[in-house]
Short mmCIF file of N, CA and C in Angstrom, two decimals:
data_model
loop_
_atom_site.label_atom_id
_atom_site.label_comp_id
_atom_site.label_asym_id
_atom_site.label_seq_id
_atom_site.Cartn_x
_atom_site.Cartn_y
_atom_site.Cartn_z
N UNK A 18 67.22 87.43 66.64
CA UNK A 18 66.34 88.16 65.74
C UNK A 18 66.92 89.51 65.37
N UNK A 19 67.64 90.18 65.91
CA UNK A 19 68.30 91.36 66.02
C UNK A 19 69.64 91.63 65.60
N UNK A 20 70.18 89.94 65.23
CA UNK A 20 71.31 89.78 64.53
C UNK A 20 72.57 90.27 65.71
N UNK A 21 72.08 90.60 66.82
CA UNK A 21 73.02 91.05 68.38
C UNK A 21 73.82 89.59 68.84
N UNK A 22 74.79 89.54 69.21
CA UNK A 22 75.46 88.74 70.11
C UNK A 22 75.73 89.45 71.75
N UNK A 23 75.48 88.58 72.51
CA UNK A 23 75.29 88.91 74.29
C UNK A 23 77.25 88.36 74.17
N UNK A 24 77.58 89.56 74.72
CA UNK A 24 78.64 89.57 74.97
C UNK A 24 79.38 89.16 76.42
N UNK A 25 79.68 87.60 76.39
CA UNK A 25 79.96 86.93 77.64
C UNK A 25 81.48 87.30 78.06
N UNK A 26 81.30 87.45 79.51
CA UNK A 26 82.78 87.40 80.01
C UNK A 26 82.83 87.00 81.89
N UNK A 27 83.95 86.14 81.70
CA UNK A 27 84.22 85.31 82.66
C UNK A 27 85.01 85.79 83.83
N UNK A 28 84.92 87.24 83.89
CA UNK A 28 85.44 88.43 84.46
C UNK A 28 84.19 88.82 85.34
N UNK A 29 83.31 88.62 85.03
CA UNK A 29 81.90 89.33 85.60
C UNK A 29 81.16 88.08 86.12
N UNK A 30 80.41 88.68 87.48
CA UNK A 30 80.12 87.29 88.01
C UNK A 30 78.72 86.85 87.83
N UNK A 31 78.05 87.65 86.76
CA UNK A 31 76.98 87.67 86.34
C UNK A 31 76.92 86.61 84.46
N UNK A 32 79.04 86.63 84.40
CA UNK A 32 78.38 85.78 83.16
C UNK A 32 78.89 86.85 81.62
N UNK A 33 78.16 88.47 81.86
CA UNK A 33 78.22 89.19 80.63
C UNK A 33 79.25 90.02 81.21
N UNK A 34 79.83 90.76 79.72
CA UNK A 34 80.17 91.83 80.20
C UNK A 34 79.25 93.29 80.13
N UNK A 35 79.69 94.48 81.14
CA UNK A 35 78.44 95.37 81.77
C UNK A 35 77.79 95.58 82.20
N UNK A 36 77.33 94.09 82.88
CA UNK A 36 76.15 93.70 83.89
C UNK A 36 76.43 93.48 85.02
N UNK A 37 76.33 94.15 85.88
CA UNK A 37 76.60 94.32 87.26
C UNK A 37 75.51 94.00 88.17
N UNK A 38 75.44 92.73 89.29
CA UNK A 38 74.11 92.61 89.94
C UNK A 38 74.26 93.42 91.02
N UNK A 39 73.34 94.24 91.01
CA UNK A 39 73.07 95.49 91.88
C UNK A 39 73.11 94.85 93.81
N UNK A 40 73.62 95.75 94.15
CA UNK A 40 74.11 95.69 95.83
C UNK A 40 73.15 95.42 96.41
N UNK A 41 71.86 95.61 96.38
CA UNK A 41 70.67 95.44 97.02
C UNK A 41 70.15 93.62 96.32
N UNK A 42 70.60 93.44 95.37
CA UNK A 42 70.26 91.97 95.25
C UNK A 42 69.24 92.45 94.07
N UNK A 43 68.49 93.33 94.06
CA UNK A 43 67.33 93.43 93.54
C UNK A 43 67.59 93.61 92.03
N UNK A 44 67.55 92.91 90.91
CA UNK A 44 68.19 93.30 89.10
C UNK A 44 69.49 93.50 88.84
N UNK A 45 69.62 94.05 88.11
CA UNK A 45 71.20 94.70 87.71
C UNK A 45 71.59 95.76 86.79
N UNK A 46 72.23 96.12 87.21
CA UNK A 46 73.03 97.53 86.67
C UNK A 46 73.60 96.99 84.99
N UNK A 47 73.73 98.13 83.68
CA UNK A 47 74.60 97.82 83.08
C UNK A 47 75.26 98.65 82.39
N UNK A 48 76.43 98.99 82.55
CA UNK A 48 77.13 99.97 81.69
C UNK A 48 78.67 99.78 81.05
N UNK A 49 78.69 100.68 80.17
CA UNK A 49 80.02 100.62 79.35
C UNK A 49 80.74 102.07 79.63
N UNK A 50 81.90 101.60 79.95
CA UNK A 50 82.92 102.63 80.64
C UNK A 50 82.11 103.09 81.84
N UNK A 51 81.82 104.43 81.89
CA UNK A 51 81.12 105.42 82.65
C UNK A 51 79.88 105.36 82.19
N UNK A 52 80.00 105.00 81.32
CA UNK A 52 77.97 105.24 80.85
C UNK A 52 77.03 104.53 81.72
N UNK A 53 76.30 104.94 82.20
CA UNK A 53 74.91 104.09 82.65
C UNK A 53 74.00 103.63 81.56
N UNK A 54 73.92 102.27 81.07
CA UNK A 54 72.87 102.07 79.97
C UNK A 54 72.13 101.88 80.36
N UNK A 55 71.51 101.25 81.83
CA UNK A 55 70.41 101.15 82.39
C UNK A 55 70.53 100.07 83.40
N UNK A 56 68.91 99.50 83.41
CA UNK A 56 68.33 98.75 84.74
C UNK A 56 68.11 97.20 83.92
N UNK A 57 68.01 96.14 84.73
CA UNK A 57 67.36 94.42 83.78
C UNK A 57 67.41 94.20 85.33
N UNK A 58 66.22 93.29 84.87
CA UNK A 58 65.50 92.42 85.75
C UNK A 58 66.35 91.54 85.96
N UNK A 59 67.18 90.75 84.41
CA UNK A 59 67.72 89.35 84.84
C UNK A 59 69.33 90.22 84.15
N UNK A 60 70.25 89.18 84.61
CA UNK A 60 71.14 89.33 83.83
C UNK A 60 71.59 89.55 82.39
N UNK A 61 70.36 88.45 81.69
CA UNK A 61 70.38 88.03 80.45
C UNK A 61 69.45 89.54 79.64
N UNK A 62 68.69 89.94 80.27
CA UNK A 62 68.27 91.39 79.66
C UNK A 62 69.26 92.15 79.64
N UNK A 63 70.27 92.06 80.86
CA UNK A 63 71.01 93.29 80.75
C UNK A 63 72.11 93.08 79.51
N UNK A 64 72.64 91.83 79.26
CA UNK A 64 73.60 91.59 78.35
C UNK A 64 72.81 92.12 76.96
N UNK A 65 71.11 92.13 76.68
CA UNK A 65 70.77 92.51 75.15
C UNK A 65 70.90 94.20 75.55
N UNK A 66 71.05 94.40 76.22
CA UNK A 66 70.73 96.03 76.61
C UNK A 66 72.21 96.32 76.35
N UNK A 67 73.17 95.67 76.47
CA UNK A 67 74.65 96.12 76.09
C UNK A 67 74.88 96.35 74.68
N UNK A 68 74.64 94.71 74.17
CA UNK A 68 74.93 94.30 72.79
C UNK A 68 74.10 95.30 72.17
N UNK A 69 72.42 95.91 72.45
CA UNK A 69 71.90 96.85 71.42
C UNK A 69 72.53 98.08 71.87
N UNK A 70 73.60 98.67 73.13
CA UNK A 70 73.95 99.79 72.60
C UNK A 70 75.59 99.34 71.47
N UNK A 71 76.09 98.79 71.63
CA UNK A 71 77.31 98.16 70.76
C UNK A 71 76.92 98.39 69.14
N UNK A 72 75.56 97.53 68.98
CA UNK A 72 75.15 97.45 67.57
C UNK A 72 75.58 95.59 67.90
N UNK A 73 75.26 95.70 66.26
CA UNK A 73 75.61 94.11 65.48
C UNK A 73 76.99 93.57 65.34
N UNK A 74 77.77 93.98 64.73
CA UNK A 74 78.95 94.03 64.21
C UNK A 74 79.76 94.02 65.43
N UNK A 75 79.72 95.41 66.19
CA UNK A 75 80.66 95.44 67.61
C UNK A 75 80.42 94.05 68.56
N UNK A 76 79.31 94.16 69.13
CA UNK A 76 79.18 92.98 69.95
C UNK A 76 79.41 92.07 69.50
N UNK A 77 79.33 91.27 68.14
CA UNK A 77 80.44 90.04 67.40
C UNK A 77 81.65 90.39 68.04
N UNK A 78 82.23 91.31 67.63
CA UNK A 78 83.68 91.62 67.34
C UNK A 78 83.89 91.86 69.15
N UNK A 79 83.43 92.21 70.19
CA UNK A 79 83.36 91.96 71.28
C UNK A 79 83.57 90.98 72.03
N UNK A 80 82.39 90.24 71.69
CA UNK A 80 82.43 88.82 72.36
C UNK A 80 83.46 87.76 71.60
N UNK A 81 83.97 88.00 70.32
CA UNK A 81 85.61 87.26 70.04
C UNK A 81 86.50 87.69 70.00
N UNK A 82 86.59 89.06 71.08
CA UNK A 82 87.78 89.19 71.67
C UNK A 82 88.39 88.01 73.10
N UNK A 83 89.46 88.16 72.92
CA UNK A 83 90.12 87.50 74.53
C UNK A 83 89.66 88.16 75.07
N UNK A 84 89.68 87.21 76.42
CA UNK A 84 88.49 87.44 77.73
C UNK A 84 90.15 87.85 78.76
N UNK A 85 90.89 88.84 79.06
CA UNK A 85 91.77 88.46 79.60
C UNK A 85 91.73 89.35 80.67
N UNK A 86 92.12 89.29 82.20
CA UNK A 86 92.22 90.10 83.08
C UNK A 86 93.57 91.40 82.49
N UNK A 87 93.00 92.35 83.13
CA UNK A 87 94.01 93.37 83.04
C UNK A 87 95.17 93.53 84.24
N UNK A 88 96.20 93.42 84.40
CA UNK A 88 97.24 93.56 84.68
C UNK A 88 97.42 94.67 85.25
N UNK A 89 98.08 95.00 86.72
CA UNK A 89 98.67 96.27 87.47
C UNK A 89 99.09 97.28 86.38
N UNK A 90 100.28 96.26 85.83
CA UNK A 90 101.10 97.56 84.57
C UNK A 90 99.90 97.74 83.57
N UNK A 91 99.42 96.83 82.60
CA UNK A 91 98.95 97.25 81.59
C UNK A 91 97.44 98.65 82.26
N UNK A 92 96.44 98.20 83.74
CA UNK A 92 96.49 99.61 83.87
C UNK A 92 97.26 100.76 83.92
N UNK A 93 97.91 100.53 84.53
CA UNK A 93 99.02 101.75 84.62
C UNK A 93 99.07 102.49 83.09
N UNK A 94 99.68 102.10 82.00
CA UNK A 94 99.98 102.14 81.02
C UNK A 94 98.66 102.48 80.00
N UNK A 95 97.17 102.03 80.67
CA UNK A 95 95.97 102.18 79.61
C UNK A 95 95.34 103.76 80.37
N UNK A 96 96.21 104.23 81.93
CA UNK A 96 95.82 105.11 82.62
C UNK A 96 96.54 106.69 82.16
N UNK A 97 97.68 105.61 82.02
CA UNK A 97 98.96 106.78 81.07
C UNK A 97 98.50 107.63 79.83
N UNK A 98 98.16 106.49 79.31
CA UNK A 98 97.65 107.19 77.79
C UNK A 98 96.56 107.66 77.32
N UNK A 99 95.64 107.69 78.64
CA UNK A 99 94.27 108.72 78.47
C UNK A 99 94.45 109.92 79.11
N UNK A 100 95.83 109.47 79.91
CA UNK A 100 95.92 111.04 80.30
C UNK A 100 95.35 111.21 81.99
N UNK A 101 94.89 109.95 82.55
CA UNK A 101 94.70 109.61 84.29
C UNK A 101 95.63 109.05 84.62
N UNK A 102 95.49 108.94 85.92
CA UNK A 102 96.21 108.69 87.02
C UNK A 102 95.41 107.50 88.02
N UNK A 103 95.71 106.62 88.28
CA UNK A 103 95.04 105.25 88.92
C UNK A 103 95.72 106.11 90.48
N UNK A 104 94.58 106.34 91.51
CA UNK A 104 94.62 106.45 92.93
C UNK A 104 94.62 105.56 93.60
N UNK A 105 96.21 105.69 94.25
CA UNK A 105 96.17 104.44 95.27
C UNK A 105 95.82 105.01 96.79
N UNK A 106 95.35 103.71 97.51
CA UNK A 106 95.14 104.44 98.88
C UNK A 106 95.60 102.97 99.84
N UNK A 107 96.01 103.76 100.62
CA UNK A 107 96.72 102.49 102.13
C UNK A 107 95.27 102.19 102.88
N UNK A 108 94.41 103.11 102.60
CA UNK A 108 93.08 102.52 103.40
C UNK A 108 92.29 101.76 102.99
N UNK A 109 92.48 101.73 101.76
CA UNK A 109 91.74 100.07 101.07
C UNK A 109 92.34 98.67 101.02
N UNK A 110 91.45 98.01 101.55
CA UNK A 110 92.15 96.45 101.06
C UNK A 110 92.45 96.38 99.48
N UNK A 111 91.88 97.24 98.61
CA UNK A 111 92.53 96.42 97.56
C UNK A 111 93.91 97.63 96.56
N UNK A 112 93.84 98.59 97.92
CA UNK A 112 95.17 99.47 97.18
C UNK A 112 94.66 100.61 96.33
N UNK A 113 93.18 100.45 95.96
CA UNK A 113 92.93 101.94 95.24
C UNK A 113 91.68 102.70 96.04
N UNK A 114 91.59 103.70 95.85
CA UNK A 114 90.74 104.65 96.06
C UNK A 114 89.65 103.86 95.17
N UNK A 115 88.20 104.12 96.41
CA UNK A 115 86.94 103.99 95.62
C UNK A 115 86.78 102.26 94.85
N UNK A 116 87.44 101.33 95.34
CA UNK A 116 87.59 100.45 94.62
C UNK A 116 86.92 99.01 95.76
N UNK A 117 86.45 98.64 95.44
CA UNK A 117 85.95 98.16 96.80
C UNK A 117 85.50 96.48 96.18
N UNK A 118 85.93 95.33 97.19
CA UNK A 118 85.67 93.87 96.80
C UNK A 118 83.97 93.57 96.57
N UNK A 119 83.24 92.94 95.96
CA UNK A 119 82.20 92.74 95.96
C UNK A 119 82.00 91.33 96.77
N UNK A 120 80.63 92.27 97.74
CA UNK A 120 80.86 91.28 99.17
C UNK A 120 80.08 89.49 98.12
N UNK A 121 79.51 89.80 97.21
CA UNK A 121 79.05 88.44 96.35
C UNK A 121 79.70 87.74 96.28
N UNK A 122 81.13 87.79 96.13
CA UNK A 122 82.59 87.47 95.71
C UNK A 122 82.87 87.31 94.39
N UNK A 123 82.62 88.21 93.74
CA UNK A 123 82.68 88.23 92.21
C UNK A 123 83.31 89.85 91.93
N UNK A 124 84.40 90.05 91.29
CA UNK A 124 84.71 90.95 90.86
C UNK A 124 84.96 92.06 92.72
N UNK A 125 84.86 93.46 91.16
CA UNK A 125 84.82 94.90 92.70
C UNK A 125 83.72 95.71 92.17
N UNK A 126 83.29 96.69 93.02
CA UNK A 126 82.53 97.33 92.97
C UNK A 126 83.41 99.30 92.76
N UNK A 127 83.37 100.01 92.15
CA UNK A 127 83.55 101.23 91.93
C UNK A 127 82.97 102.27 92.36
N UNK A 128 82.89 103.08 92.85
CA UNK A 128 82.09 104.72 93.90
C UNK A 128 83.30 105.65 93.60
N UNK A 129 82.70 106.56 93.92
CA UNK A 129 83.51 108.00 94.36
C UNK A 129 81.87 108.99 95.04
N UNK A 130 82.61 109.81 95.70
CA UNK A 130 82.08 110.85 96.48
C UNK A 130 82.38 112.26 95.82
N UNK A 131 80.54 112.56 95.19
CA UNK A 131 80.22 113.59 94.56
C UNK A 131 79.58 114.51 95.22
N UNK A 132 79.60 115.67 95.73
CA UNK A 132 78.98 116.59 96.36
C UNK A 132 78.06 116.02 97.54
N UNK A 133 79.09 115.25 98.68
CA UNK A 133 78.49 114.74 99.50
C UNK A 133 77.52 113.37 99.39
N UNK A 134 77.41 112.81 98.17
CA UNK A 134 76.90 111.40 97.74
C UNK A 134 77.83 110.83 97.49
N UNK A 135 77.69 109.44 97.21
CA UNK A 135 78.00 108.26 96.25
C UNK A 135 78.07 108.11 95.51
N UNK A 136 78.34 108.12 94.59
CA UNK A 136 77.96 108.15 92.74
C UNK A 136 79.18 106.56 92.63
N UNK A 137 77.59 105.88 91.98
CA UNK A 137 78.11 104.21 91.37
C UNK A 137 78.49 104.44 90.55
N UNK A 138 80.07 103.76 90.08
CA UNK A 138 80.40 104.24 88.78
C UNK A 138 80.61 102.96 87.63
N UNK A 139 80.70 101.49 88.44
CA UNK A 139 80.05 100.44 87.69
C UNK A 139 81.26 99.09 88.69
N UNK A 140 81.15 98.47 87.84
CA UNK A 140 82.09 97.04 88.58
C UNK A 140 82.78 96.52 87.70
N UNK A 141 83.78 96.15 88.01
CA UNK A 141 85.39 95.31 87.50
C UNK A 141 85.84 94.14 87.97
N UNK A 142 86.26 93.48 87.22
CA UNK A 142 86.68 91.68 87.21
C UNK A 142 88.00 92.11 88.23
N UNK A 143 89.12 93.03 88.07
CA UNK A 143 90.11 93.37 88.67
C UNK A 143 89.83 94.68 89.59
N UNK A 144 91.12 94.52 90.79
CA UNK A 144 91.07 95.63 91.28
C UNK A 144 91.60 96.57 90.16
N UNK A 145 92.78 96.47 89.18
CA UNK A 145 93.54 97.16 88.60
C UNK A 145 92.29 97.97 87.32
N UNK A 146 91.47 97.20 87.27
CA UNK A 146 90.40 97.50 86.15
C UNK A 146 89.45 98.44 87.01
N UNK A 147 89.36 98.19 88.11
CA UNK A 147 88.32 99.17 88.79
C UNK A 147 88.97 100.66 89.14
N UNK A 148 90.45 100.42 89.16
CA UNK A 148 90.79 102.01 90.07
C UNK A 148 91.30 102.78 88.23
N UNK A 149 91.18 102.12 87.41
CA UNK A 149 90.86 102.86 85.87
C UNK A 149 89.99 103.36 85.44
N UNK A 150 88.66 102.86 86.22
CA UNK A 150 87.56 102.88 85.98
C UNK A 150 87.34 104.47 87.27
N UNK A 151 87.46 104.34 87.79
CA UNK A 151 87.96 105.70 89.10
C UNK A 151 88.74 106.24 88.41
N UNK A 152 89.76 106.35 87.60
CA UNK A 152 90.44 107.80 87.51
C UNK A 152 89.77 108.55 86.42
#
């Protein structure tokens, strides 16, 4: 009705992309880059909650893009040219700072430590996509 397309990806273990099922089990998270767009009950809310911040046009042009994992180098290289730096750390299993497996087994989960908190910063199909998502 909204002329929106739910932008699927096979990267996310929820199905969409931006929709993250929250650690507590309870709904799900959804955001683009750093943004927090909000809270959904189901998955499938959270994917219209993406597509209406995208618009019409984007979320088409979204969801027929390739669905493709990102690559060690090509982070490296998408980290280069914004001008970050991807943190590696020997104390993680998956090699980055703040980058952490999702115990669901779907994707990773993203944090950093803000003035003595946690701050969620969203979830990634790759480790290499999550410690981009951290710098």
């Amino acid at each position: 009705a909204e002329g929106l397309t739910l932008v699927r990806s096979s990267r996310s273990s929820t199905g969409f992309e931006g929709v993250c099922a929250k650690s507590t089990g309870n709904g799900f998270t959804v955001r683009k880059s750093n943004q927090y767009l909000g809270y959904a009950a189901t998955a499938q809310e959270g994917a219209l909650l993406y597509a209406r911040h995208l618009g019409a046009e984007a979320s088409a042009a979204t969801d027929a893009a390739e669905d493709e994992f990102m690559t060690a180098a090509e982070a490296e290289q998408a980290a280069a040219a914004e001008g970050l730096t991807l943190v590696r750390s020997s104390r993680s299993s998956t090699g980055f700072e703040g980058v952490y497996a999702n115990s669901k087994g779907g994707g990773f989960n993203v944090s950093k430590w803000v003035r003595g908190a946690r701050q969620y910063l969203g979830c990634a199909a790759t480790a290499e996509e999550g410690a981009l998502l951290y710098a």
